[in-house]
Amino acid sequence: MDDVHAFPGHIPCDDRSQSEVVVPIHDGEGRPIGVLDIDSHREGHFDEIDGEGCRLIVEILEKSGNTASSATYQRT
């Protein structure tokens, strides 16, 4: 998103944020469990290469099964 202020309802993580890349993260069942959210204080800071890099990071996380809802906890 080149200008977060152009999106109605945007909730900034930081009031100085001007642009961001947001990619949803899904568990092994395809359910959304979170987002990778990267902000910049500069408007128009991110390009398609940045977006693709973020999508690849999320893809690696999803394929690894290392997502919050897939973790197994054992009480000792």
Backbone as JSON Lines, residues from 0, in Angstrom:
{"i":0,"aa":"M","n":[0.86,-1.15,0.0],"ca":[0.0,0.0,0.0],"c":[0.91,1.23,0.0]}
{"i":1,"aa":"D","n":[0.83,2.01,-1.06],"ca":[1.7,3.18,-1.2],"c":[1.4,4.28,-0.2]}
{"i":2,"aa":"D","n":[0.13,4.47,0.13],"ca":[-0.27,5.54,1.05],"c":[-1.34,5.01,1.99]}
{"i":3,"aa":"V","n":[-0.94,4.71,3.22],"ca":[-1.88,4.11,4.17],"c":[-3.05,5.04,4.5]}
{"i":4,"aa":"H","n":[-2.86,6.34,4.33],"ca":[-3.92,7.3,4.64],"c":[-5.02,7.31,3.58]}
{"i":5,"aa":"A","n":[-4.77,6.71,2.42],"ca":[-5.76,6.65,1.35],"c":[-6.72,5.48,1.55]}
{"i":6,"aa":"F","n":[-6.45,4.62,2.53],"ca":[-7.27,3.44,2.78],"c":[-8.17,3.7,3.98]}
{"i":7,"aa":"P","n":[-9.48,3.84,3.78],"ca":[-10.4,4.09,4.9],"c":[-10.36,2.92,5.89]}
{"i":8,"aa":"G","n":[-10.31,3.24,7.14],"ca":[-10.31,2.2,8.16],"c":[-8.95,1.63,8.49]}
{"i":9,"aa":"H","n":[-7.9,2.15,7.88],"ca":[-6.56,1.65,8.17],"c":[-6.22,1.92,9.63]}
{"i":10,"aa":"I","n":[-5.68,0.92,10.3],"ca":[-5.26,1.06,11.69],"c":[-3.74,0.97,11.71]}
{"i":11,"aa":"P","n":[-3.06,2.09,11.91],"ca":[-1.59,2.08,11.86],"c":[-0.97,1.45,13.11]}
{"i":12,"aa":"C","n":[0.15,0.77,12.91],"ca":[0.93,0.27,14.04],"c":[1.73,1.41,14.66]}
{"i":13,"aa":"D","n":[2.01,2.4,13.83],"ca":[2.82,3.55,14.23],"c":[2.23,4.77,13.51]}
{"i":14,"aa":"D","n":[1.98,5.83,14.22],"ca":[1.38,7.02,13.62],"c":[2.23,7.62,12.5]}
{"i":15,"aa":"R","n":[3.52,7.29,12.48],"ca":[4.41,7.81,11.44],"c":[4.37,6.99,10.16]}
{"i":16,"aa":"S","n":[3.69,5.85,10.18],"ca":[3.63,4.97,9.0],"c":[3.0,5.69,7.82]}
{"i":17,"aa":"Q","n":[3.63,5.56,6.66],"ca":[3.13,6.14,5.43],"c":[2.8,5.09,4.38]}
{"i":18,"aa":"S","n":[3.56,3.98,4.38],"ca":[3.31,2.9,3.43],"c":[3.6,1.58,4.12]}
{"i":19,"aa":"E","n":[3.05,0.5,3.56],"ca":[3.27,-0.8,4.18],"c":[3.04,-1.94,3.2]}
{"i":20,"aa":"V","n":[3.58,-3.1,3.58],"ca":[3.33,-4.36,2.88],"c":[2.69,-5.27,3.92]}
{"i":21,"aa":"V","n":[1.56,-5.88,3.58],"ca":[0.86,-6.78,4.5],"c":[0.54,-8.07,3.74]}
{"i":22,"aa":"V","n":[0.98,-9.2,4.3],"ca":[0.73,-10.5,3.68],"c":[0.1,-11.42,4.73]}
{"i":23,"aa":"P","n":[-1.05,-12.02,4.44],"ca":[-1.68,-12.92,5.41],"c":[-0.89,-14.22,5.56]}
{"i":24,"aa":"I","n":[-0.92,-14.77,6.77],"ca":[-0.27,-16.05,7.09],"c":[-1.38,-17.05,7.42]}
{"i":25,"aa":"H","n":[-1.29,-18.25,6.82],"ca":[-2.31,-19.28,7.02],"c":[-1.7,-20.52,7.67]}
{"i":26,"aa":"D","n":[-2.52,-21.25,8.41],"ca":[-2.06,-22.51,8.98],"c":[-2.18,-23.61,7.93]}
{"i":27,"aa":"G","n":[-1.87,-24.84,8.32],"ca":[-1.91,-25.96,7.39],"c":[-3.28,-26.27,6.84]}
{"i":28,"aa":"E","n":[-4.32,-25.77,7.48],"ca":[-5.7,-25.97,7.03],"c":[-6.17,-24.82,6.14]}
{"i":29,"aa":"G","n":[-5.3,-23.84,5.9],"ca":[-5.68,-22.69,5.08],"c":[-6.39,-21.58,5.83]}
{"i":30,"aa":"R","n":[-6.45,-21.72,7.16],"ca":[-7.11,-20.69,7.98],"c":[-6.15,-19.54,8.26]}
{"i":31,"aa":"P","n":[-6.61,-18.31,8.15],"ca":[-5.74,-17.18,8.47],"c":[-5.42,-17.15,9.96]}
{"i":32,"aa":"I","n":[-4.13,-17.0,10.28],"ca":[-3.72,-16.97,11.68],"c":[-2.92,-15.72,12.04]}
{"i":33,"aa":"G","n":[-2.59,-14.91,11.05],"ca":[-1.82,-13.7,11.33],"c":[-1.43,-13.01,10.05]}
{"i":34,"aa":"V","n":[-0.59,-12.01,10.19],"ca":[-0.09,-11.27,9.03],"c":[1.38,-10.91,9.23]}
{"i":35,"aa":"L","n":[2.09,-10.83,8.13],"ca":[3.41,-10.21,8.11],"c":[3.14,-8.77,7.7]}
{"i":36,"aa":"D","n":[3.48,-7.82,8.55],"ca":[3.14,-6.41,8.34],"c":[4.41,-5.59,8.47]}
{"i":37,"aa":"I","n":[4.85,-5.01,7.36],"ca":[6.07,-4.2,7.35],"c":[5.7,-2.77,6.97]}
{"i":38,"aa":"D","n":[6.07,-1.83,7.82],"ca":[5.72,-0.41,7.63],"c":[6.95,0.42,7.28]}
{"i":39,"aa":"S","n":[6.7,1.56,6.65],"ca":[7.75,2.54,6.36],"c":[7.23,3.93,6.68]}
{"i":40,"aa":"H","n":[8.12,4.78,7.1],"ca":[7.77,6.18,7.36],"c":[7.74,6.99,6.07]}
{"i":41,"aa":"R","n":[8.11,6.36,4.95],"ca":[8.11,7.06,3.66],"c":[6.96,6.57,2.78]}
{"i":42,"aa":"E","n":[6.24,7.49,2.2],"ca":[5.14,7.15,1.29],"c":[5.71,6.51,0.03]}
{"i":43,"aa":"G","n":[5.06,5.44,-0.45],"ca":[5.48,4.78,-1.68],"c":[6.81,4.06,-1.56]}
{"i":44,"aa":"H","n":[7.2,3.69,-0.36],"ca":[8.53,3.11,-0.12],"c":[8.71,1.72,-0.72]}
{"i":45,"aa":"F","n":[7.65,0.91,-0.75],"ca":[7.77,-0.48,-1.18],"c":[7.36,-0.65,-2.64]}
{"i":46,"aa":"D","n":[7.99,-1.65,-3.29],"ca":[7.64,-1.95,-4.68],"c":[7.25,-3.43,-4.79]}
{"i":47,"aa":"E","n":[7.01,-3.88,-6.0],"ca":[6.59,-5.27,-6.23],"c":[7.63,-6.27,-5.75]}
{"i":48,"aa":"I","n":[8.9,-5.93,-5.87],"ca":[9.96,-6.84,-5.41],"c":[9.87,-7.03,-3.9]}
{"i":49,"aa":"D","n":[9.61,-5.95,-3.17],"ca":[9.43,-6.06,-1.71],"c":[8.23,-6.94,-1.38]}
{"i":50,"aa":"G","n":[7.14,-6.73,-2.09],"ca":[5.94,-7.53,-1.87],"c":[6.18,-9.0,-2.15]}
{"i":51,"aa":"E","n":[6.88,-9.29,-3.23],"ca":[7.17,-10.68,-3.58],"c":[8.08,-11.31,-2.53]}
{"i":52,"aa":"G","n":[9.07,-10.56,-2.05],"ca":[9.95,-11.07,-0.99],"c":[9.17,-11.42,0.26]}
{"i":53,"aa":"C","n":[8.24,-10.57,0.63],"ca":[7.41,-10.84,1.81],"c":[6.53,-12.06,1.6]}
{"i":54,"aa":"R","n":[5.97,-12.2,0.39],"ca":[5.15,-13.39,0.09],"c":[5.99,-14.67,0.18]}
{"i":55,"aa":"L","n":[7.25,-14.6,-0.26],"ca":[8.12,-15.77,-0.18],"c":[8.44,-16.13,1.26]}
{"i":56,"aa":"I","n":[8.66,-15.13,2.1],"ca":[8.91,-15.38,3.53],"c":[7.7,-16.09,4.14]}
{"i":57,"aa":"V","n":[6.51,-15.59,3.85],"ca":[5.29,-16.2,4.39],"c":[5.12,-17.62,3.85]}
{"i":58,"aa":"E","n":[5.42,-17.82,2.59],"ca":[5.31,-19.16,2.0],"c":[6.23,-20.14,2.72]}
{"i":59,"aa":"I","n":[7.45,-19.71,3.03],"ca":[8.39,-20.57,3.76],"c":[7.83,-20.91,5.14]}
{"i":60,"aa":"L","n":[7.31,-19.91,5.83],"ca":[6.71,-20.15,7.15],"c":[5.55,-21.14,7.07]}
{"i":61,"aa":"E","n":[4.68,-20.93,6.1],"ca":[3.51,-21.8,5.97],"c":[3.92,-23.23,5.63]}
{"i":62,"aa":"K","n":[4.88,-23.4,4.73],"ca":[5.31,-24.74,4.33],"c":[6.05,-25.46,5.45]}
{"i":63,"aa":"S","n":[6.71,-24.7,6.32],"ca":[7.46,-25.31,7.42],"c":[6.53,-25.87,8.49]}
{"i":64,"aa":"G","n":[5.28,-25.41,8.47],"ca":[4.35,-25.83,9.51],"c":[4.65,-25.15,10.83]}
{"i":65,"aa":"N","n":[5.54,-24.19,10.8],"ca":[5.97,-23.49,12.01],"c":[5.1,-22.27,12.25]}
{"i":66,"aa":"T","n":[3.81,-22.48,12.34],"ca":[2.88,-21.38,12.58],"c":[2.26,-21.56,13.95]}
{"i":67,"aa":"A","n":[1.8,-20.49,14.53],"ca":[1.32,-20.49,15.91],"c":[0.26,-21.55,16.17]}
{"i":68,"aa":"S","n":[-0.7,-21.69,15.26],"ca":[-1.79,-22.63,15.54],"c":[-1.39,-24.08,15.29]}
{"i":69,"aa":"S","n":[-0.23,-24.31,14.65],"ca":[0.19,-25.68,14.41],"c":[1.13,-26.19,15.49]}
{"i":70,"aa":"A","n":[1.52,-25.31,16.4],"ca":[2.45,-25.71,17.46],"c":[1.75,-26.66,18.43]}
{"i":71,"aa":"T","n":[2.51,-27.63,18.9],"ca":[2.0,-28.57,19.89],"c":[2.71,-28.3,21.21]}
{"i":72,"aa":"Y","n":[1.94,-28.13,22.27],"ca":[2.51,-27.86,23.58],"c":[2.26,-29.05,24.48]}
{"i":73,"aa":"Q","n":[3.26,-29.39,25.28],"ca":[3.12,-30.5,26.2],"c":[3.4,-30.0,27.61]}
{"i":74,"aa":"R","n":[2.48,-30.26,28.5],"ca":[2.63,-29.85,29.89],"c":[3.46,-30.92,30.61]}
{"i":75,"aa":"T","n":[4.47,-30.46,31.37],"ca":[5.31,-31.42,32.12],"c":[5.13,-31.25,33.6]}
